[in-house]
Amino acid sequence: MFKKDFIWGAASAAYQIEGGAFEDGKGPSVWDVFSHQPGNVLFNHNGDVSCDHYHKYKEDIALFKKLGIKNYRFSVSWPRIMPNGTGEVNPKGIEFYNNLINELLANGITPYMTLFHWDTPKALDNIGGWRNPAISDYFEEYARVIAENFGDRVKYFMTLNEPQSFMHGYRERTGMPPVAGFPICEMVPTIHNVLLAHGKAAKVLRELVPDAKIGLAPCGNYFYPLDENNPSDVEAARQLTMGISQDLEQLHWNISWYSDPIYLGSYPADQLEVYGKYLPDGWEEDLKIICQPLDFCGQNVYGGYPATMDENGKPMKCELPAGWTRLGNNAGTPVTPLSLKWATIFLYERYKLPILVCENGMACTDTVSVDGKVHDPQRIDYLHRYIKGIKEATEMGVDIMGYFVWSVMDVFEWSKGYSMRLGLIYVNYQTLERIPKDSAYWYKELMETNAENL
């Protein structure tokens, strides 16, 4: 059973939902630029308008309330608050988020604020972005502005969303800005800059909002035991999930390389021999800042792979059978409910903090049916199975504090544009009409009953 104060909610991100990309003093982000370069985004879509939440937030929040959403995770646009990423603060940006927060609270919805969800100010990108060691100071400055302006009402904060994902843009040449293709010798110090930025921001939030609950929302590669009753398979899944790949190409997707410094105050010892030579001077002292006291261990989980031990006793990824269900038209993410269950188990074992599932959801090819409704039984089935998995984890002793569906409504899905629909609420991007899907009503009942009927 879920505890009585379990946090049920839904999530979104600034660039994916707000629109108003060039209004009221907002500075450009890397996504404002990247999405306007032909070929970067499917069908050359962009987030200039998206769901127009910037102008429609009041009616959106009223709809959230109607659908029983009592906890809402959203991100703040760094360049909307600070157009150049440092220095000048945009009063219109502060006003928008003040209005948003006040509207949420007036409707009985608790705000969960993510400081950074990939929309790096372009002005900072022009001077190296996350490769520039100074960015941790800029992020600290930004966190101070956040705390001073919103900390009287916002008490739940996540510093970063999926650092593994936005680091993908530094390692690869497609899908995510800056599409750089930097070698591993530059990736390791860049990741270190990100972790240091988290630590400085968490420290500022703790100092200025002493009653705050602070964490972050990373992701990673997930594995679950091929046979849950086989201890050998469980250990194989644990090692593959929490270990670190010797494949240098996969470093930026790793869990422990990012999370160990944050929660344990050290990089994985067995890997420093491999990657330690690339860390910047003074990295040992930086760990004291990176490892700040946190209140929860957040994680975004969608899918993974089964694991077993091979004949030599080494953990091995198992391929899924042909025809296995995958998320919408994103063929890279399999529907594997056990991946969420076992991710929470392994994370709780290692970091011993309450687990907050910050994102989990499914892309479908949703359409408005002839009856004017949006029927999405696949999403309902998906959510049912995944949530049942974390319910089983709680029964095994894992402290899971909450779960946020991704996403509250259909959004601009990064390089996939508007081709993927993950929302509980359908958005007609031509008229901006909102239509709650069947899954929204199913989730409403689940939240009201604390999932007692799963």
mmCIF file of C-alpha atoms in Angstrom, residues 30-301:
data_model
loop_
_atom_site.group_PDB
_atom_site.id
_atom_site.type_symbol
_atom_site.label_atom_id
_atom_site.label_comp_id
_atom_site.label_asym_id
_atom_site.label_seq_id
_atom_site.Cartn_x
_atom_site.Cartn_y
_atom_site.Cartn_z
ATOM 1 C CA VAL A 30 19.669 27.044 -27.060
ATOM 2 C CA TRP A 31 16.364 25.399 -27.993
ATOM 3 C CA ASP A 32 14.975 28.615 -29.484
ATOM 4 C CA VAL A 33 17.974 28.608 -31.820
ATOM 5 C CA PHE A 34 18.329 24.851 -32.369
ATOM 6 C CA SER A 35 14.659 24.307 -33.261
ATOM 7 C CA HIS A 36 14.834 27.017 -35.943
ATOM 8 C CA GLN A 37 17.755 25.388 -37.726
ATOM 9 C CA PRO A 38 16.334 23.199 -40.549
ATOM 10 C CA GLY A 39 16.585 19.475 -39.978
ATOM 11 C CA ASN A 40 17.169 19.517 -36.225
ATOM 12 C CA VAL A 41 13.553 18.828 -35.265
ATOM 13 C CA LEU A 42 11.131 16.475 -36.984
ATOM 14 C CA PHE A 43 9.018 18.400 -39.521
ATOM 15 C CA ASN A 44 10.958 21.540 -38.514
ATOM 16 C CA HIS A 45 8.633 22.075 -35.557
ATOM 17 C CA ASN A 46 9.579 24.531 -32.809
ATOM 18 C CA GLY A 47 8.378 25.658 -29.391
ATOM 19 C CA ASP A 48 7.572 29.266 -30.285
ATOM 20 C CA VAL A 49 3.908 28.768 -29.334
ATOM 21 C CA SER A 50 3.654 25.134 -28.242
ATOM 22 C CA CYS A 51 0.657 24.888 -25.833
ATOM 23 C CA ASP A 52 0.725 28.660 -25.243
ATOM 24 C CA HIS A 53 0.733 28.003 -21.510
ATOM 25 C CA TYR A 54 2.387 31.413 -21.083
ATOM 26 C CA HIS A 55 -0.957 33.006 -21.913
ATOM 27 C CA LYS A 56 -3.333 30.181 -20.979
ATOM 28 C CA TYR A 57 -1.922 29.163 -17.583
ATOM 29 C CA LYS A 58 -5.070 30.193 -15.686
ATOM 30 C CA GLU A 59 -7.406 27.985 -17.697
ATOM 31 C CA ASP A 60 -4.822 25.193 -17.643
ATOM 32 C CA ILE A 61 -4.587 25.306 -13.864
ATOM 33 C CA ALA A 62 -8.374 25.330 -13.590
ATOM 34 C CA LEU A 63 -8.390 22.166 -15.723
ATOM 35 C CA PHE A 64 -5.665 20.592 -13.572
ATOM 36 C CA LYS A 65 -7.835 21.201 -10.519
ATOM 37 C CA LYS A 66 -10.861 19.672 -12.244
ATOM 38 C CA LEU A 67 -8.783 16.584 -12.998
ATOM 39 C CA GLY A 68 -7.751 16.215 -9.359
ATOM 40 C CA ILE A 69 -4.091 17.159 -9.813
ATOM 41 C CA LYS A 70 -2.846 18.390 -6.451
ATOM 42 C CA ASN A 71 0.890 18.437 -7.200
ATOM 43 C CA TYR A 72 2.377 19.991 -10.321
ATOM 44 C CA ARG A 73 6.004 19.754 -11.372
ATOM 45 C CA PHE A 74 7.089 22.467 -13.810
ATOM 46 C CA SER A 75 10.371 24.059 -14.822
ATOM 47 C CA VAL A 76 11.432 27.671 -14.901
ATOM 48 C CA SER A 77 12.912 29.105 -18.083
ATOM 49 C CA TRP A 78 16.354 30.395 -17.099
ATOM 50 C CA PRO A 79 16.470 32.924 -20.000
ATOM 51 C CA ARG A 80 12.962 34.150 -19.167
ATOM 52 C CA ILE A 81 14.216 35.029 -15.680
ATOM 53 C CA MET A 82 17.727 36.121 -16.698
ATOM 54 C CA PRO A 83 17.883 36.861 -20.446
ATOM 55 C CA ASN A 84 21.673 36.531 -20.572
ATOM 56 C CA GLY A 85 21.913 33.805 -17.949
ATOM 57 C CA THR A 86 23.656 36.187 -15.559
ATOM 58 C CA GLY A 87 23.323 39.794 -14.495
ATOM 59 C CA GLU A 88 20.053 41.413 -15.511
ATOM 60 C CA VAL A 89 16.842 39.966 -14.054
ATOM 61 C CA ASN A 90 13.731 40.234 -16.216
ATOM 62 C CA PRO A 91 10.806 41.586 -14.129
ATOM 63 C CA LYS A 92 8.248 40.209 -16.597
ATOM 64 C CA GLY A 93 9.720 36.738 -16.150
ATOM 65 C CA ILE A 94 9.481 37.040 -12.372
ATOM 66 C CA GLU A 95 5.907 38.276 -12.770
ATOM 67 C CA PHE A 96 4.878 35.305 -14.897
ATOM 68 C CA TYR A 97 6.147 32.709 -12.449
ATOM 69 C CA ASN A 98 4.744 34.627 -9.489
ATOM 70 C CA ASN A 99 1.355 34.594 -11.210
ATOM 71 C CA LEU A 100 1.700 30.896 -12.054
ATOM 72 C CA ILE A 101 2.658 29.949 -8.494
ATOM 73 C CA ASN A 102 -0.103 32.057 -6.966
ATOM 74 C CA GLU A 103 -2.678 30.548 -9.320
ATOM 75 C CA LEU A 104 -1.544 27.024 -8.410
ATOM 76 C CA LEU A 105 -1.783 27.726 -4.704
ATOM 77 C CA ALA A 106 -5.180 29.403 -5.088
ATOM 78 C CA ASN A 107 -6.404 26.182 -6.695
ATOM 79 C CA GLY A 108 -4.970 23.932 -3.998
ATOM 80 C CA ILE A 109 -2.087 22.669 -6.150
ATOM 81 C CA THR A 110 1.400 22.363 -4.657
ATOM 82 C CA PRO A 111 4.189 23.652 -6.939
ATOM 83 C CA TYR A 112 7.277 21.495 -7.540
ATOM 84 C CA MET A 113 9.847 23.664 -9.282
ATOM 85 C CA THR A 114 12.661 22.434 -11.532
ATOM 86 C CA LEU A 115 15.326 25.092 -12.043
ATOM 87 C CA PHE A 116 16.752 23.727 -15.288
ATOM 88 C CA HIS A 117 15.106 21.565 -17.946
ATOM 89 C CA TRP A 118 17.547 21.939 -20.866
ATOM 90 C CA ASP A 119 16.873 25.517 -22.032
ATOM 91 C CA THR A 120 20.364 26.944 -21.466
ATOM 92 C CA PRO A 121 20.490 30.699 -22.150
ATOM 93 C CA LYS A 122 22.046 31.154 -25.586
ATOM 94 C CA ALA A 123 24.247 33.938 -24.223
ATOM 95 C CA LEU A 124 25.927 31.395 -21.929
ATOM 96 C CA ASP A 125 26.137 28.810 -24.688
ATOM 97 C CA ASN A 126 28.050 31.380 -26.722
ATOM 98 C CA ILE A 127 30.809 31.351 -24.091
ATOM 99 C CA GLY A 128 31.025 27.574 -23.749
ATOM 100 C CA GLY A 129 27.768 26.610 -22.070
ATOM 101 C CA TRP A 130 28.233 23.737 -19.631
ATOM 102 C CA ARG A 131 31.852 23.291 -20.773
ATOM 103 C CA ASN A 132 32.684 26.635 -19.197
ATOM 104 C CA PRO A 133 33.649 26.141 -15.507
ATOM 105 C CA ALA A 134 32.098 29.535 -14.740
ATOM 106 C CA ILE A 135 28.616 28.164 -15.451
ATOM 107 C CA SER A 136 28.355 26.739 -11.943
ATOM 108 C CA ASP A 137 28.675 30.294 -10.608
ATOM 109 C CA TYR A 138 26.067 31.547 -13.076
ATOM 110 C CA PHE A 139 23.719 28.742 -12.031
ATOM 111 C CA GLU A 140 24.291 29.605 -8.374
ATOM 112 C CA GLU A 141 23.387 33.215 -9.159
ATOM 113 C CA TYR A 142 20.231 32.030 -10.938
ATOM 114 C CA ALA A 143 19.299 29.779 -7.996
ATOM 115 C CA ARG A 144 19.644 32.773 -5.675
ATOM 116 C CA VAL A 145 17.173 34.749 -7.813
ATOM 117 C CA ILE A 146 14.790 31.789 -7.735
ATOM 118 C CA ALA A 147 15.018 31.426 -3.958
ATOM 119 C CA GLU A 148 14.644 35.143 -3.255
ATOM 120 C CA ASN A 149 11.607 35.557 -5.489
ATOM 121 C CA PHE A 150 9.708 32.294 -5.068
ATOM 122 C CA GLY A 151 11.012 30.581 -1.931
ATOM 123 C CA ASP A 152 8.321 32.092 0.271
ATOM 124 C CA ARG A 153 5.729 29.937 -1.529
ATOM 125 C CA VAL A 154 7.614 27.163 -3.337
ATOM 126 C CA LYS A 155 9.054 24.535 -0.991
ATOM 127 C CA TYR A 156 9.900 21.659 -3.351
ATOM 128 C CA PHE A 157 12.834 22.125 -5.726
ATOM 129 C CA MET A 158 14.690 20.043 -8.283
ATOM 130 C CA THR A 159 17.919 21.624 -9.476
ATOM 131 C CA LEU A 160 18.420 19.775 -12.775
ATOM 132 C CA ASN A 161 16.367 17.567 -15.053
ATOM 133 C CA GLU A 162 18.183 14.635 -16.665
ATOM 134 C CA PRO A 163 21.754 15.901 -16.845
ATOM 135 C CA GLN A 164 22.512 12.699 -18.741
ATOM 136 C CA SER A 165 20.173 13.829 -21.513
ATOM 137 C CA PHE A 166 21.452 17.344 -22.045
ATOM 138 C CA MET A 167 25.022 16.010 -21.878
ATOM 139 C CA HIS A 168 23.984 13.876 -24.860
ATOM 140 C CA GLY A 169 24.137 17.052 -26.943
ATOM 141 C CA TYR A 170 27.763 17.563 -25.992
ATOM 142 C CA ARG A 171 28.718 13.997 -26.903
ATOM 143 C CA GLU A 172 26.586 13.392 -30.001
ATOM 144 C CA ARG A 173 26.059 15.343 -33.212
ATOM 145 C CA THR A 174 22.304 14.988 -33.416
ATOM 146 C CA GLY A 175 19.082 15.393 -31.438
ATOM 147 C CA MET A 176 20.127 17.830 -28.727
ATOM 148 C CA PRO A 177 22.032 21.127 -28.713
ATOM 149 C CA PRO A 178 24.882 21.911 -28.987
ATOM 150 C CA VAL A 179 25.311 18.801 -31.251
ATOM 151 C CA ALA A 180 29.011 19.020 -30.561
ATOM 152 C CA GLY A 181 30.609 15.584 -30.588
ATOM 153 C CA PHE A 182 33.200 16.422 -27.935
ATOM 154 C CA PRO A 183 35.704 13.692 -26.980
ATOM 155 C CA ILE A 184 35.602 11.965 -23.599
ATOM 156 C CA CYS A 185 38.462 14.114 -22.284
ATOM 157 C CA GLU A 186 36.118 17.110 -22.563
ATOM 158 C CA MET A 187 32.944 15.291 -21.518
ATOM 159 C CA VAL A 188 34.237 14.337 -18.063
ATOM 160 C CA PRO A 189 35.034 17.913 -16.938
ATOM 161 C CA THR A 190 31.760 19.113 -18.491
ATOM 162 C CA ILE A 191 29.791 16.616 -16.409
ATOM 163 C CA HIS A 192 31.774 17.776 -13.384
ATOM 164 C CA ASN A 193 30.704 21.374 -14.087
ATOM 165 C CA VAL A 194 27.067 20.219 -14.119
ATOM 166 C CA LEU A 195 27.418 18.433 -10.784
ATOM 167 C CA LEU A 196 29.123 21.461 -9.255
ATOM 168 C CA ALA A 197 26.290 23.678 -10.506
ATOM 169 C CA HIS A 198 23.802 21.389 -8.780
ATOM 170 C CA GLY A 199 25.752 21.557 -5.519
ATOM 171 C CA LYS A 200 26.022 25.341 -5.523
ATOM 172 C CA ALA A 201 22.331 25.739 -6.339
ATOM 173 C CA ALA A 202 21.269 23.264 -3.643
ATOM 174 C CA LYS A 203 23.418 25.095 -1.088
ATOM 175 C CA VAL A 204 21.832 28.459 -1.949
ATOM 176 C CA LEU A 205 18.314 27.027 -1.840
ATOM 177 C CA ARG A 206 18.996 25.474 1.569
ATOM 178 C CA GLU A 207 20.375 28.748 2.942
ATOM 179 C CA LEU A 208 17.588 30.975 1.630
ATOM 180 C CA VAL A 209 14.643 28.549 1.898
ATOM 181 C CA PRO A 210 15.468 26.628 5.090
ATOM 182 C CA ASP A 211 12.218 24.640 5.004
ATOM 183 C CA ALA A 212 12.759 23.567 1.389
ATOM 184 C CA LYS A 213 12.751 19.973 0.160
ATOM 185 C CA ILE A 214 15.524 19.662 -2.409
ATOM 186 C CA GLY A 215 16.592 17.047 -4.946
ATOM 187 C CA LEU A 216 17.091 16.618 -8.677
ATOM 188 C CA ALA A 217 15.684 14.456 -11.479
ATOM 189 C CA PRO A 218 18.355 12.425 -13.295
ATOM 190 C CA CYS A 219 17.824 9.452 -15.602
ATOM 191 C CA GLY A 220 19.997 6.583 -16.851
ATOM 192 C CA ASN A 221 20.107 3.070 -18.228
ATOM 193 C CA TYR A 222 17.851 0.634 -16.366
ATOM 194 C CA PHE A 223 17.878 -3.123 -16.021
ATOM 195 C CA TYR A 224 15.630 -5.560 -14.183
ATOM 196 C CA PRO A 225 16.122 -9.268 -13.420
ATOM 197 C CA LEU A 226 15.116 -11.670 -16.160
ATOM 198 C CA ASP A 227 13.765 -13.857 -13.337
ATOM 199 C CA GLU A 228 12.748 -11.814 -10.284
ATOM 200 C CA ASN A 229 13.017 -14.909 -8.085
ATOM 201 C CA ASN A 230 16.587 -15.657 -9.151
ATOM 202 C CA PRO A 231 19.133 -13.847 -6.896
ATOM 203 C CA SER A 232 21.729 -14.149 -9.644
ATOM 204 C CA ASP A 233 19.529 -12.259 -12.098
ATOM 205 C CA VAL A 234 18.773 -9.623 -9.468
ATOM 206 C CA GLU A 235 22.492 -9.083 -8.953
ATOM 207 C CA ALA A 236 23.070 -8.875 -12.707
ATOM 208 C CA ALA A 237 20.400 -6.175 -12.998
ATOM 209 C CA ARG A 238 21.832 -4.311 -10.001
ATOM 210 C CA GLN A 239 25.343 -4.284 -11.453
ATOM 211 C CA LEU A 240 24.221 -3.149 -14.895
ATOM 212 C CA THR A 241 21.931 -0.426 -13.480
ATOM 213 C CA MET A 242 24.220 0.997 -10.824
ATOM 214 C CA GLY A 243 27.594 0.105 -12.289
ATOM 215 C CA ILE A 244 29.406 2.162 -14.874
ATOM 216 C CA SER A 245 30.036 1.082 -18.426
ATOM 217 C CA GLN A 246 33.551 0.698 -19.734
ATOM 218 C CA ASP A 247 32.082 1.929 -22.998
ATOM 219 C CA LEU A 248 33.235 5.541 -23.115
ATOM 220 C CA GLU A 249 30.408 6.349 -25.494
ATOM 221 C CA GLN A 250 27.911 5.543 -22.752
ATOM 222 C CA LEU A 251 29.410 7.548 -19.889
ATOM 223 C CA HIS A 252 26.888 10.355 -20.257
ATOM 224 C CA TRP A 253 23.954 7.949 -19.658
ATOM 225 C CA ASN A 254 25.366 6.467 -16.470
ATOM 226 C CA ILE A 255 23.605 6.706 -13.104
ATOM 227 C CA SER A 256 26.388 6.260 -10.544
ATOM 228 C CA TRP A 257 28.936 8.571 -12.219
ATOM 229 C CA TYR A 258 26.421 11.402 -11.808
ATOM 230 C CA SER A 259 24.652 10.344 -8.609
ATOM 231 C CA ASP A 260 27.450 8.989 -6.404
ATOM 232 C CA PRO A 261 29.157 12.408 -6.099
ATOM 233 C CA ILE A 262 25.812 14.038 -5.306
ATOM 234 C CA TYR A 263 24.568 11.532 -2.717
ATOM 235 C CA LEU A 264 27.751 9.816 -1.499
ATOM 236 C CA GLY A 265 30.365 12.536 -1.976
ATOM 237 C CA SER A 266 32.648 10.522 -4.246
ATOM 238 C CA TYR A 267 32.958 9.303 -7.793
ATOM 239 C CA PRO A 268 32.694 5.503 -8.163
ATOM 240 C CA ALA A 269 36.082 4.355 -6.905
ATOM 241 C CA ASP A 270 36.546 1.561 -9.427
ATOM 242 C CA GLN A 271 36.140 4.005 -12.289
ATOM 243 C CA LEU A 272 38.425 6.826 -11.230
ATOM 244 C CA GLU A 273 41.293 4.886 -12.774
ATOM 245 C CA VAL A 274 39.487 5.082 -16.106
ATOM 246 C CA TYR A 275 38.045 8.603 -16.043
ATOM 247 C CA GLY A 276 39.806 10.348 -13.173
ATOM 248 C CA LYS A 277 42.632 11.636 -15.375
ATOM 249 C CA TYR A 278 40.088 13.807 -17.211
ATOM 250 C CA LEU A 279 38.674 15.505 -14.100
ATOM 251 C CA PRO A 280 39.649 19.168 -13.585
ATOM 252 C CA ASP A 281 42.213 20.277 -11.026
ATOM 253 C CA GLY A 282 40.672 20.627 -7.593
ATOM 254 C CA TRP A 283 37.866 18.159 -8.220
ATOM 255 C CA GLU A 284 38.348 16.540 -4.815
ATOM 256 C CA GLU A 285 37.540 19.821 -3.063
ATOM 257 C CA ASP A 286 34.567 20.364 -5.373
ATOM 258 C CA LEU A 287 32.986 17.176 -4.023
ATOM 259 C CA LYS A 288 32.372 18.979 -0.723
ATOM 260 C CA ILE A 289 30.122 21.403 -2.610
ATOM 261 C CA ILE A 290 28.586 18.822 -4.948
ATOM 262 C CA CYS A 291 27.481 16.595 -2.049
ATOM 263 C CA GLN A 292 24.846 18.734 -0.325
ATOM 264 C CA PRO A 293 22.239 17.277 2.056
ATOM 265 C CA LEU A 294 19.199 16.347 -0.056
ATOM 266 C CA ASP A 295 15.686 15.384 0.962
ATOM 267 C CA PHE A 296 14.848 12.868 -1.749
ATOM 268 C CA CYS A 297 16.328 10.879 -4.595
ATOM 269 C CA GLY A 298 14.477 11.845 -7.767
ATOM 270 C CA GLN A 299 14.595 9.760 -10.931
ATOM 271 C CA ASN A 300 12.963 9.709 -14.369
ATOM 272 C CA VAL A 301 12.249 6.193 -15.643
#
